[in-house]
Tab-separated table of C-alpha atoms in Angstrom:
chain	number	residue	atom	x	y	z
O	1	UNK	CA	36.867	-45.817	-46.351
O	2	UNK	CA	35.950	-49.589	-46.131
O	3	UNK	CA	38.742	-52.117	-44.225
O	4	UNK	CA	40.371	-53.945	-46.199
O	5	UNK	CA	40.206	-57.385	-45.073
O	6	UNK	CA	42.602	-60.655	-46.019
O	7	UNK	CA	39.959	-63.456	-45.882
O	8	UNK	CA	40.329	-66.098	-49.376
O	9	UNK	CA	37.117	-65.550	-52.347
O	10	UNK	CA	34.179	-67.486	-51.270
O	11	UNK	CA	32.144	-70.383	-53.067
O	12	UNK	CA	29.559	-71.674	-51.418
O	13	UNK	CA	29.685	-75.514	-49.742
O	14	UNK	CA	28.179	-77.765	-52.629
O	15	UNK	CA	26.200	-79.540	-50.207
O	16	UNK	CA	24.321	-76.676	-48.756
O	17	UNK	CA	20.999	-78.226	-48.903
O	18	UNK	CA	21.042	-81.437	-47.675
O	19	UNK	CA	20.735	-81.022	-44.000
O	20	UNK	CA	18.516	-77.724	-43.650
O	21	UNK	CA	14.722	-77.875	-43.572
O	22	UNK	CA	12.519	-75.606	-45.932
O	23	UNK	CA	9.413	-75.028	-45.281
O	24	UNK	CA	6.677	-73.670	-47.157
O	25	UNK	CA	5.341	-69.918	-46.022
O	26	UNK	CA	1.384	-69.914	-45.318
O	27	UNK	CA	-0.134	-70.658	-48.472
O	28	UNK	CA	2.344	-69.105	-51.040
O	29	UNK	CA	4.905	-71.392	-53.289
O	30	UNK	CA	7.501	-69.623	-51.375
O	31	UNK	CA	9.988	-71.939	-49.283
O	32	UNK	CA	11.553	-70.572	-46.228
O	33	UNK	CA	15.174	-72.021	-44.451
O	34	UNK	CA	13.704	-73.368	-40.804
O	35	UNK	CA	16.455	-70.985	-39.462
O	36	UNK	CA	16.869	-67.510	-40.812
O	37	UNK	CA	20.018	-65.692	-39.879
O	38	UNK	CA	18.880	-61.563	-38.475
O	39	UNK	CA	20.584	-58.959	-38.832
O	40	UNK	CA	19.214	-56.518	-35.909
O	41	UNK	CA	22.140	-57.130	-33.364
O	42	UNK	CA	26.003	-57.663	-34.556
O	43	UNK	CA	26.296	-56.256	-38.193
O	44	UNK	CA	26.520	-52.088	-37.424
O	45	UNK	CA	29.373	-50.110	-37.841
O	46	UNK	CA	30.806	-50.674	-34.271
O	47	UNK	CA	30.667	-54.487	-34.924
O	48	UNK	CA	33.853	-56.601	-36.376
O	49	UNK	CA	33.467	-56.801	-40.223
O	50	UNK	CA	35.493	-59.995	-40.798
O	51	UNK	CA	33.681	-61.414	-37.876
O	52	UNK	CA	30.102	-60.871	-40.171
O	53	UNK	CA	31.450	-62.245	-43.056
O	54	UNK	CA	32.229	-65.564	-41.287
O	55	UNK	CA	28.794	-65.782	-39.566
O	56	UNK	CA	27.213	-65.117	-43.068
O	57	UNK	CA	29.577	-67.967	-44.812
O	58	UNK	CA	28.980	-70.384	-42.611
O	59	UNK	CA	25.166	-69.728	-42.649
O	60	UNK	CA	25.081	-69.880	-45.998
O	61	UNK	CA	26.972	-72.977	-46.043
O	62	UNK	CA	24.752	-74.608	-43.752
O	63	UNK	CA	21.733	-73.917	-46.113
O	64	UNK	CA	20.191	-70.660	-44.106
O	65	UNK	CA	18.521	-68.836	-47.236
O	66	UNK	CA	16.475	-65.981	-45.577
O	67	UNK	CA	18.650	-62.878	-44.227
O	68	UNK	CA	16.747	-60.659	-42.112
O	69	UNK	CA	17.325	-57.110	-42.007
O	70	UNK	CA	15.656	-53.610	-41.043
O	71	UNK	CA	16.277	-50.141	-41.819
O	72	UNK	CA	16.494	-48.987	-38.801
O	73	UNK	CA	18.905	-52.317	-37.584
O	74	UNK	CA	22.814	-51.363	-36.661
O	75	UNK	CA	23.605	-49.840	-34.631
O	76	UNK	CA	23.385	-46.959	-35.900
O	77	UNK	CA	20.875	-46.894	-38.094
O	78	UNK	CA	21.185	-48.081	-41.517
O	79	UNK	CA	24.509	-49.676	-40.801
O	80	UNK	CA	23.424	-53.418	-40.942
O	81	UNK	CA	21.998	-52.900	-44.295
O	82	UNK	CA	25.559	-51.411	-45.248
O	83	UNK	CA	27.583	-54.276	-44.074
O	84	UNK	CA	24.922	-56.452	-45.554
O	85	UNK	CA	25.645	-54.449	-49.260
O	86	UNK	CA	29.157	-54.762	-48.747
O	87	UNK	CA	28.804	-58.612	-47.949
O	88	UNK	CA	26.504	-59.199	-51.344
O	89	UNK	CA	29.197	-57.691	-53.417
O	90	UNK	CA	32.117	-59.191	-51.931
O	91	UNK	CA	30.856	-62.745	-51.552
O	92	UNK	CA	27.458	-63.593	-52.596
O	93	UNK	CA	26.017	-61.621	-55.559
O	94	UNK	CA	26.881	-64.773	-57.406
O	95	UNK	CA	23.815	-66.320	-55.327
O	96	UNK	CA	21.457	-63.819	-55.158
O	97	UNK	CA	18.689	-66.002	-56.733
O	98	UNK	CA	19.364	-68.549	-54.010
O	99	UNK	CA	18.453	-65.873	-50.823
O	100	UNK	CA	14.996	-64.476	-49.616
O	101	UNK	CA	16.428	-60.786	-48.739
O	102	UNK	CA	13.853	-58.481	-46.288
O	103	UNK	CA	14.036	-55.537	-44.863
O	104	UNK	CA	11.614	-53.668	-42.943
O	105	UNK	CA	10.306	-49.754	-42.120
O	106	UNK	CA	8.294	-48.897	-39.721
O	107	UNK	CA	10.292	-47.085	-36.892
O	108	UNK	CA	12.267	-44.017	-36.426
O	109	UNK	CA	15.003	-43.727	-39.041
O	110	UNK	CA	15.353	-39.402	-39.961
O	111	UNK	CA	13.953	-36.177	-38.478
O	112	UNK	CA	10.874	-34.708	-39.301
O	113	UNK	CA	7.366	-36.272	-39.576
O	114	UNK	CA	8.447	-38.399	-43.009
O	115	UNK	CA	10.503	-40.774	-40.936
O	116	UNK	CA	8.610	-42.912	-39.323
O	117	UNK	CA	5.849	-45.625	-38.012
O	118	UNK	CA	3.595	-45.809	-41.643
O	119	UNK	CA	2.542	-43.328	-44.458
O	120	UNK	CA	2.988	-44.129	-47.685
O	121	UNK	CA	6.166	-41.429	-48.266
O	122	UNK	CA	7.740	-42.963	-45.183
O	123	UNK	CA	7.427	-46.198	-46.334
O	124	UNK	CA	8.366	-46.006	-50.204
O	125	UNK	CA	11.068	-44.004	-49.376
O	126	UNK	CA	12.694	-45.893	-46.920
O	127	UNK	CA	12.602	-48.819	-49.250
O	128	UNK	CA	14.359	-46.981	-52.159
O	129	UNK	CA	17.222	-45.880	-49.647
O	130	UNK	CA	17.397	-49.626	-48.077
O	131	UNK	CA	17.717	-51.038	-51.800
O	132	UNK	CA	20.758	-47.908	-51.978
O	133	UNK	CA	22.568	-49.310	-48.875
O	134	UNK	CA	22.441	-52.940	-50.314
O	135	UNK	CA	22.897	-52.316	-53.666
O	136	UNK	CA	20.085	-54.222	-54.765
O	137	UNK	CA	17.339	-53.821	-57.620
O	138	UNK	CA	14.818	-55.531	-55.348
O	139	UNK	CA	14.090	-57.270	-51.796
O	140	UNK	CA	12.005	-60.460	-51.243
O	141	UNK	CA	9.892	-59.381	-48.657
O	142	UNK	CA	9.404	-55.804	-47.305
O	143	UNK	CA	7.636	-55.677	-44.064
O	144	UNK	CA	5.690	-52.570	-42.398
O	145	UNK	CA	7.860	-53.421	-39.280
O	146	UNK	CA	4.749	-52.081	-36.566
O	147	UNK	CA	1.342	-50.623	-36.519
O	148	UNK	CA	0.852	-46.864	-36.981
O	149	UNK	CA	-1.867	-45.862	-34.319
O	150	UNK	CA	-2.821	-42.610	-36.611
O	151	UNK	CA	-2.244	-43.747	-40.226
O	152	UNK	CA	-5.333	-45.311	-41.893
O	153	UNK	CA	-4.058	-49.359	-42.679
O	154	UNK	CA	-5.298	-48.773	-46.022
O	155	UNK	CA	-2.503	-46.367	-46.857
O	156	UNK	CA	0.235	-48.603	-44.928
O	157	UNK	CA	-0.852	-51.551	-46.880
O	158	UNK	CA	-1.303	-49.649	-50.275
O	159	UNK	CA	2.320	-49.012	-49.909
O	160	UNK	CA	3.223	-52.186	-49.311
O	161	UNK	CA	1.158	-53.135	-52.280
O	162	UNK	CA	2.572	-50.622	-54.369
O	163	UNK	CA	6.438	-51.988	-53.302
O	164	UNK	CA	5.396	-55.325	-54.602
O	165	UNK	CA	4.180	-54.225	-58.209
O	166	UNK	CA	6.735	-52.001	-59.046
O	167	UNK	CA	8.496	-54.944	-58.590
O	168	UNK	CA	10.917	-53.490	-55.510
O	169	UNK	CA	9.775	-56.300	-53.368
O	170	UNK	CA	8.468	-59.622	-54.347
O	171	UNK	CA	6.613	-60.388	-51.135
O	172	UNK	CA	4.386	-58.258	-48.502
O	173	UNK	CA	4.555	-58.728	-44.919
O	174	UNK	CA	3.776	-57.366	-41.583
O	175	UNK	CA	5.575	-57.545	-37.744
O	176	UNK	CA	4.585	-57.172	-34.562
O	177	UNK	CA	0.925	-56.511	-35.433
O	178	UNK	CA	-1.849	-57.738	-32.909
O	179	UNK	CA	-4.454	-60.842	-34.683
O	180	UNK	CA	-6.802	-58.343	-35.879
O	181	UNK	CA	-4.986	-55.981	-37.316
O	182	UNK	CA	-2.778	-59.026	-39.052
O	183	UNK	CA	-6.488	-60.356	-40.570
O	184	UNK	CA	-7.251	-56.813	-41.408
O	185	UNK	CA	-4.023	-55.977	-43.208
O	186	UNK	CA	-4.197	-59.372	-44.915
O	187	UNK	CA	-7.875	-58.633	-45.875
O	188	UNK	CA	-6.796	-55.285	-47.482
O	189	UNK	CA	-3.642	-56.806	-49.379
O	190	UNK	CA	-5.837	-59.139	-50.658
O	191	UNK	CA	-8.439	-56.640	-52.442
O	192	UNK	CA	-5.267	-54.769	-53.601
O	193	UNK	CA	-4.393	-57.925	-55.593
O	194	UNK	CA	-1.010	-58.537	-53.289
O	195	UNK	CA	-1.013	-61.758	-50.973
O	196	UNK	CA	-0.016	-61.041	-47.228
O	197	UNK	CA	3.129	-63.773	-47.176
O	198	UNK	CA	4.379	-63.762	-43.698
O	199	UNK	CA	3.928	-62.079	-39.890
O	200	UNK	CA	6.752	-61.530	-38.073
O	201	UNK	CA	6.074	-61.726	-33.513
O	202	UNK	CA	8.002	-62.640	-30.698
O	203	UNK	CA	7.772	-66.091	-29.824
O	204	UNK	CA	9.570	-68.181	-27.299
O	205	UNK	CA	9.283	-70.458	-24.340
O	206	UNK	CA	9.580	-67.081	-21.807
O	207	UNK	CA	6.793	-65.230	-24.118
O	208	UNK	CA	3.999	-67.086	-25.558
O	209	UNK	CA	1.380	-64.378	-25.496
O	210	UNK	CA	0.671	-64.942	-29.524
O	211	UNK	CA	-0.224	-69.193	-28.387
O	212	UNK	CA	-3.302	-66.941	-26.277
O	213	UNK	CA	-3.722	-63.907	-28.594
O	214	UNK	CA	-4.937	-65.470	-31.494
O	215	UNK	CA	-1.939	-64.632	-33.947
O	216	UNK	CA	-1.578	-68.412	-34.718
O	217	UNK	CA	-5.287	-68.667	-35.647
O	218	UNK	CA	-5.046	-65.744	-37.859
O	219	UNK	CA	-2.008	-66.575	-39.653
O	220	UNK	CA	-4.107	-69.944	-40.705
O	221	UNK	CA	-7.187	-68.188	-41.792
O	222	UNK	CA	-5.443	-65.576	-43.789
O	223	UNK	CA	-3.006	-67.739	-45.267
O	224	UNK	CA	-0.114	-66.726	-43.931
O	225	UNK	CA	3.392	-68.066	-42.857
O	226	UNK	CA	4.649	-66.983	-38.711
O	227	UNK	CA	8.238	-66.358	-38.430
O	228	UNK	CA	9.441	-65.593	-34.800
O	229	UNK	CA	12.179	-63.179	-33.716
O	230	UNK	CA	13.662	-63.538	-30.160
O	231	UNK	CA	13.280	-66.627	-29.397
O	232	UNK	CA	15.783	-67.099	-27.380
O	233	UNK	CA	14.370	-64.375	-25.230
O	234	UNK	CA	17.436	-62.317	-25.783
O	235	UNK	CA	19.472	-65.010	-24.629
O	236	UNK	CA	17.971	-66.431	-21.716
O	237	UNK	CA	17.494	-69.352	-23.249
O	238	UNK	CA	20.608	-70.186	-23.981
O	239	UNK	CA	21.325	-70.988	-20.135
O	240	UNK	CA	24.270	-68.105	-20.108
O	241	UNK	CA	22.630	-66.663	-17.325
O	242	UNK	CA	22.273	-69.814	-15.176
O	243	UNK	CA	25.070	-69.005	-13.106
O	244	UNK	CA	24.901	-65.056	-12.709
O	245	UNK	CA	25.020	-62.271	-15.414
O	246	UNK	CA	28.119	-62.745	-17.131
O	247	UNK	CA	30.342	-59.526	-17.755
O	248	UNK	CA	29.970	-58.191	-21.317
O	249	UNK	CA	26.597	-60.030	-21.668
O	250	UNK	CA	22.952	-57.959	-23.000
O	251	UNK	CA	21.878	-57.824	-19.483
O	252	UNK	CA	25.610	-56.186	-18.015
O	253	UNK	CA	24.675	-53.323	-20.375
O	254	UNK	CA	22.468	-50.762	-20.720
O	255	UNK	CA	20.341	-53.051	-23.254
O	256	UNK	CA	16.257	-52.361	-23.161
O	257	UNK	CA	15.619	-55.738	-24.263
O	258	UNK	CA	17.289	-57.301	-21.717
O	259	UNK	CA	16.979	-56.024	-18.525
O	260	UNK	CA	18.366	-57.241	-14.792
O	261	UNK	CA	15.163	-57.247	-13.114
O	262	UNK	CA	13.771	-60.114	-15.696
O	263	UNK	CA	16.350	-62.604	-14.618
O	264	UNK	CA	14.441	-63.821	-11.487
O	265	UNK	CA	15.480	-66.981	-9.540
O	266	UNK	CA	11.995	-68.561	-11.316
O	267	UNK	CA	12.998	-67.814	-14.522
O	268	UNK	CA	16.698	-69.346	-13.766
O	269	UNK	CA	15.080	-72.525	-12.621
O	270	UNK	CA	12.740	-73.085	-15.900
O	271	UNK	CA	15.717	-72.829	-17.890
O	272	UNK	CA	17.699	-75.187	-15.894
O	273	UNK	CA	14.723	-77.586	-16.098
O	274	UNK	CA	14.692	-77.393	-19.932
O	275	UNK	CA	18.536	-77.732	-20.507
O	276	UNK	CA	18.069	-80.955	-17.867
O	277	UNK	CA	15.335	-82.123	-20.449
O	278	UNK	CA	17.677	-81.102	-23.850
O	279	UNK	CA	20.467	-82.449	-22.463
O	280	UNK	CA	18.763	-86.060	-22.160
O	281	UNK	CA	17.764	-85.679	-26.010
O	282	UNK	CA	20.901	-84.783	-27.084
O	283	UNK	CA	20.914	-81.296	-27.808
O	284	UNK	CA	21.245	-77.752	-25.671
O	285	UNK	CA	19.270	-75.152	-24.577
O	286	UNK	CA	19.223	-73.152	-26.999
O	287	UNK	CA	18.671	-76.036	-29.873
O	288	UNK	CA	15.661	-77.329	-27.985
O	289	UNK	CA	14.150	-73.878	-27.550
O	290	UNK	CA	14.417	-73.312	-31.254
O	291	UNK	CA	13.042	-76.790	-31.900
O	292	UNK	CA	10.089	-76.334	-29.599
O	293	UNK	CA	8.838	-73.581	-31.691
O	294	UNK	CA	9.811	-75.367	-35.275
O	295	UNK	CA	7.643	-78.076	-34.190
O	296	UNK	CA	4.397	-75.795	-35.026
O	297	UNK	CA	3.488	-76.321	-38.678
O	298	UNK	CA	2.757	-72.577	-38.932
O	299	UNK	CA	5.737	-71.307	-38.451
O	300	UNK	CA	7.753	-70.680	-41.524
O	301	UNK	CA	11.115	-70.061	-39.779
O	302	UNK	CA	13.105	-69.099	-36.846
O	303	UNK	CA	15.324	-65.971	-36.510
O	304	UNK	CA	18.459	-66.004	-34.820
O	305	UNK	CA	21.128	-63.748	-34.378
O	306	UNK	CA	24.750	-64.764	-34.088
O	307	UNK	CA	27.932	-63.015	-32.914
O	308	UNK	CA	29.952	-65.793	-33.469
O	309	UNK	CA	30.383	-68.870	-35.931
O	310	UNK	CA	30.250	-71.463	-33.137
O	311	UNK	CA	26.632	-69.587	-31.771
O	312	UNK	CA	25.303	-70.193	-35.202
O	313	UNK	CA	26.400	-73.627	-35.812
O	314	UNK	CA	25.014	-74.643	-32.579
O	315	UNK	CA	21.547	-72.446	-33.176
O	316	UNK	CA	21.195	-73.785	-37.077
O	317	UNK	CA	21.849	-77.956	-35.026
O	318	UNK	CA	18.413	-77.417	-34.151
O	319	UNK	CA	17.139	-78.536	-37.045
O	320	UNK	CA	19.139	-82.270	-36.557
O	321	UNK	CA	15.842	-82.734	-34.352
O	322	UNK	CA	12.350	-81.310	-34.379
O	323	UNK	CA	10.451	-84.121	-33.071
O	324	UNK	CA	8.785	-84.333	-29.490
O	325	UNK	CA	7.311	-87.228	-27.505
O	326	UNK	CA	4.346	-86.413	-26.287
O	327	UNK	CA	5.582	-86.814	-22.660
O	328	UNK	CA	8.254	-84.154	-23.384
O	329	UNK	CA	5.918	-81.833	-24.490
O	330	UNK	CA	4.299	-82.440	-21.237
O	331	UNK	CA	7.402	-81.794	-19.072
O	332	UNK	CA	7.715	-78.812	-21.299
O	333	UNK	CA	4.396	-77.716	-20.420
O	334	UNK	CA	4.978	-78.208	-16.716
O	335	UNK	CA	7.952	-76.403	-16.570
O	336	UNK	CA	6.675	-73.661	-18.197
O	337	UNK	CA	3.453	-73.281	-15.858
């Protein structure tokens, strides 16, 4: 039985789109927020309800457009889609035209050899039951959320193909794949008659491996928008953990993506060096991480996760400046090194 909860109807702030940047996604007529508001973190079952409808609000309010979810996101799994569902139809299936909705399949999600990584049955099913949990006739992007080391790309993209024209997802796209399997993919979408929109990767100051990889060069060739998840490498880059590992926090926990051992004293002193550096233009941490990545004209958008209004407010400030001197991107650089 769903909560019942006391918060007032919602309209929208009128001035939602003055102050947020949109940017255009590779080489498709499809605008993307700078900052896109995840779902993979905060929105299961076992998270506060009321507490997700505020984050959403105020995103919305503040002009974030894309929502970014997973089947597999919660916990458990399925459970962020849910909340999302119950969010749309409480508060914002007025402005469904006004959202770019994904989700993604690609990892475990039900027993048996059907529920996971890529074939076409996984895939196409997994979409129907994500459109069930949201109550939605379609998504705007449907990723294949990893590569599938045994199933052929042909049949991985074919589904993605076949989401688009049956008109369950508007746009194709693909996460965490390496450059050549991204140009590949893209390549195969292509001769299916289905553009390859956007790659999702991790991207931050801490983890720059797709600056070295390539990724960036293929996204260009290929025509495609970069979006980056983590980028606040799970929160170090917030400065949170300046001062010791804070009880409560992703690292006091049993967390995988955040683990004790990566918070070394050299670590702790970069990010101390680039809050020193945001500070003196005005923003935090976390803002000028964010911006650091905007800055590249590839990259569509940013994803964030919140767990609180004030987080998101500050995250989405990042926009208020994108610019660098060329001498800060040189302290950046030395930092970093």
């Amino acid at each position: 039985m769903e909560r019942k909860t006391t918060i007032s109807p919602y309209a929208a702030n009128e001035e939602r789109y003055e102050k947020m940047e949109y940017r255009r996604c590779g080489e498709s007529g499809l605008k993307l927020s700078a900052v896109s508001l995840g779902f993979w973190h905060n929105f299961g079952t076992y998270d506060c309800y009321e507490t997700n409808r505020a984050v959403m609000r105020r995103a919305f309010d503040l002009g974030v457009t894309v929502f970014d979810l997973a089947n597999n996101y919660g916990p458990p799994v399925g459970s962020a889609e849910e909340t999302f569902g119950r969010l749309m139809r409480e508060d914002f299936s007025p402005y469904r035209d006004e959202m770019v909705i994904t989700t993604k399949a690609g990892y475990a999600m039900w027993p048996g050899p059907y529920g996971d990584f890529g074939s076409r049955k996984y895939l196409l099913a997994s979409l129907d039951q994500s459109l069930r949990r949201m109550g939605l006739d379609y998504v705007d992007i449907f990723y294949h959320h990893r590569m599938d080391p045994d199933t052929p790309l042909e049949e991985s993209m074919g589904a993605l193909a076949q989401a688009v024209k049956s008109g369950k997802a508007l746009y194709a796209g693909i996460s965490n794949y390496s450059p050549e399997a991204a140009k590949r993919a893209a390549a195969l979408l292509c001769e299916m008659g289905v553009r390859c929109l956007i790659c999702q990767s991790r991207y931050s100051m801490l983890d720059r491996q797709i600056e070295t990889d390539g990724l960036f060069e293929a996204a260009k060739e290929k025509g495609m928008g970069l979006t980056a998840f983590s980028p606040l490498a799970q929160g170090l880059l917030t400065g949170k953990y300046n001062d010791g590992i804070p009880q409560g926090s992703r690292a006091s926990g049993k967390s995988p993506f955040l683990t004790k051992d990566r918070i070394t004293p050299d670590v702790i002193e970069k990010v101390r060096k680039i809050g020193a550096l945001a500070k003196r233009r005005g923003q935090t941490t976390a803002q000028l991480a964010l911006a650091w990545i905007l800055r590249q004209e590839t990259m569509a958008s940013v994803l964030i996760g919140a767990s609180s209004v004030a987080q998101l407010e500050e995250n989405v400030g990042a926009v208020n400046r994108l610019t660098f001197r060329d001498e800060e991107l040189a302290e950046i650089e030395k930092i970093l090194k």
